[in-house]
XYZ file of C-alpha atoms in Angstrom:
125
model
C 100.772 102.205 93.667
C 101.450 104.562 96.562
C 98.837 105.011 99.250
C 98.765 108.692 100.228
C 96.736 107.904 103.332
C 93.412 109.090 104.715
C 92.756 111.873 107.178
C 89.931 114.030 108.484
C 89.586 117.608 107.261
C 89.928 120.546 109.592
C 86.703 122.127 108.367
C 83.481 121.860 110.301
C 82.249 119.097 107.995
C 84.839 116.647 109.342
C 84.848 114.683 106.111
C 87.481 112.095 105.267
C 89.998 112.780 102.528
C 92.424 110.418 100.856
C 94.786 110.136 97.953
C 96.304 113.249 96.428
C 93.874 115.519 98.300
C 95.222 114.147 101.568
C 98.791 114.748 100.398
C 97.931 118.317 99.334
C 96.411 119.097 102.741
C 99.362 117.543 104.565
C 101.833 119.660 102.608
C 99.746 122.810 103.188
C 99.677 122.118 106.957
C 103.466 122.119 106.952
C 103.371 125.766 105.857
C 101.247 126.975 108.798
C 103.099 125.055 111.499
C 105.986 126.891 113.157
C 109.134 124.792 113.350
C 109.383 123.253 116.814
C 105.646 123.518 117.534
C 105.226 119.732 117.561
C 107.167 118.193 120.442
C 107.258 114.813 118.678
C 108.595 116.263 115.397
C 110.852 119.249 116.181
C 112.035 119.597 112.549
C 108.502 119.695 111.122
C 106.997 122.887 109.768
C 107.732 126.186 108.082
C 105.280 128.926 109.012
C 105.182 130.967 105.798
C 102.876 133.535 107.388
C 105.818 134.989 109.322
C 107.364 136.230 106.069
C 104.336 138.353 105.173
C 105.409 141.240 107.405
C 108.738 141.566 105.601
C 109.547 143.396 102.382
C 109.160 140.967 99.472
C 112.633 141.370 98.013
C 113.965 138.980 95.363
C 116.323 137.576 98.005
C 113.481 136.851 100.428
C 111.390 135.209 97.701
C 114.352 133.003 96.749
C 114.902 132.038 100.392
C 111.225 131.162 100.718
C 111.313 129.105 97.515
C 114.241 127.025 98.769
C 112.673 126.508 102.214
C 109.306 125.555 100.662
C 110.983 122.894 98.516
C 112.982 121.523 101.444
C 109.904 121.322 103.676
C 107.841 119.501 101.031
C 110.640 116.985 100.498
C 110.531 116.065 104.205
C 107.221 114.285 103.539
C 108.168 110.669 102.708
C 105.532 110.569 99.948
C 107.360 113.324 98.041
C 110.476 112.349 96.097
C 111.273 115.793 94.710
C 109.791 119.279 94.959
C 110.178 122.337 92.744
C 108.548 125.591 93.830
C 107.924 129.148 92.760
C 106.923 131.889 95.179
C 105.338 135.160 94.052
C 103.852 138.084 95.977
C 100.190 138.926 95.415
C 98.087 141.949 96.385
C 96.711 142.280 99.913
C 99.805 140.860 101.620
C 99.453 137.386 100.130
C 101.990 135.034 98.618
C 101.240 132.450 95.934
C 103.219 129.209 96.137
C 103.190 126.854 93.167
C 104.711 123.436 93.750
C 105.546 120.647 91.348
C 105.852 117.510 93.469
C 107.214 114.217 92.238
C 105.620 111.185 93.918
C 105.751 107.449 93.262
C 102.605 107.951 91.146
C 104.221 110.678 89.053
C 104.120 114.470 89.100
C 101.595 116.396 91.136
C 100.948 120.155 90.998
C 99.861 122.076 94.076
C 99.030 125.803 94.235
C 98.672 127.556 97.596
C 97.714 131.046 98.704
C 99.318 132.232 101.937
C 97.891 135.118 103.934
C 98.438 136.253 107.515
C 95.904 133.771 108.862
C 95.985 130.691 106.674
C 97.447 128.648 103.856
C 94.722 127.771 101.345
C 94.922 125.056 98.700
C 93.873 126.777 95.474
C 94.477 123.877 93.110
C 95.820 120.353 93.325
C 95.986 118.033 90.362
C 98.129 115.286 88.871
C 100.781 116.784 86.629
């Protein structure tokens, strides 16, 4: 059985999270970190918020979908990622991911706005 690790949340409660919740938060953090922002991991990150000022054309949504999948697959706990990206009202984007892990499929739904990436739902597939 895969250990998805334990971490401390970013919220003011500073509670510990483990398992699939830890994986979900780690993947979400990838989407608010600009590539090159971490000196020790220059290939880490894909700041999805930068796309929110652009026109949401089908081509842009497809580019985002591919980049989202590639970024998720950089996490060694993820074997395969399949994503869909859809615009929402109020300059938001909804990202739905189907992640394949050693424990099986895992679904993750995120909402991206200009300030944050929020985990809306995370559950074993």
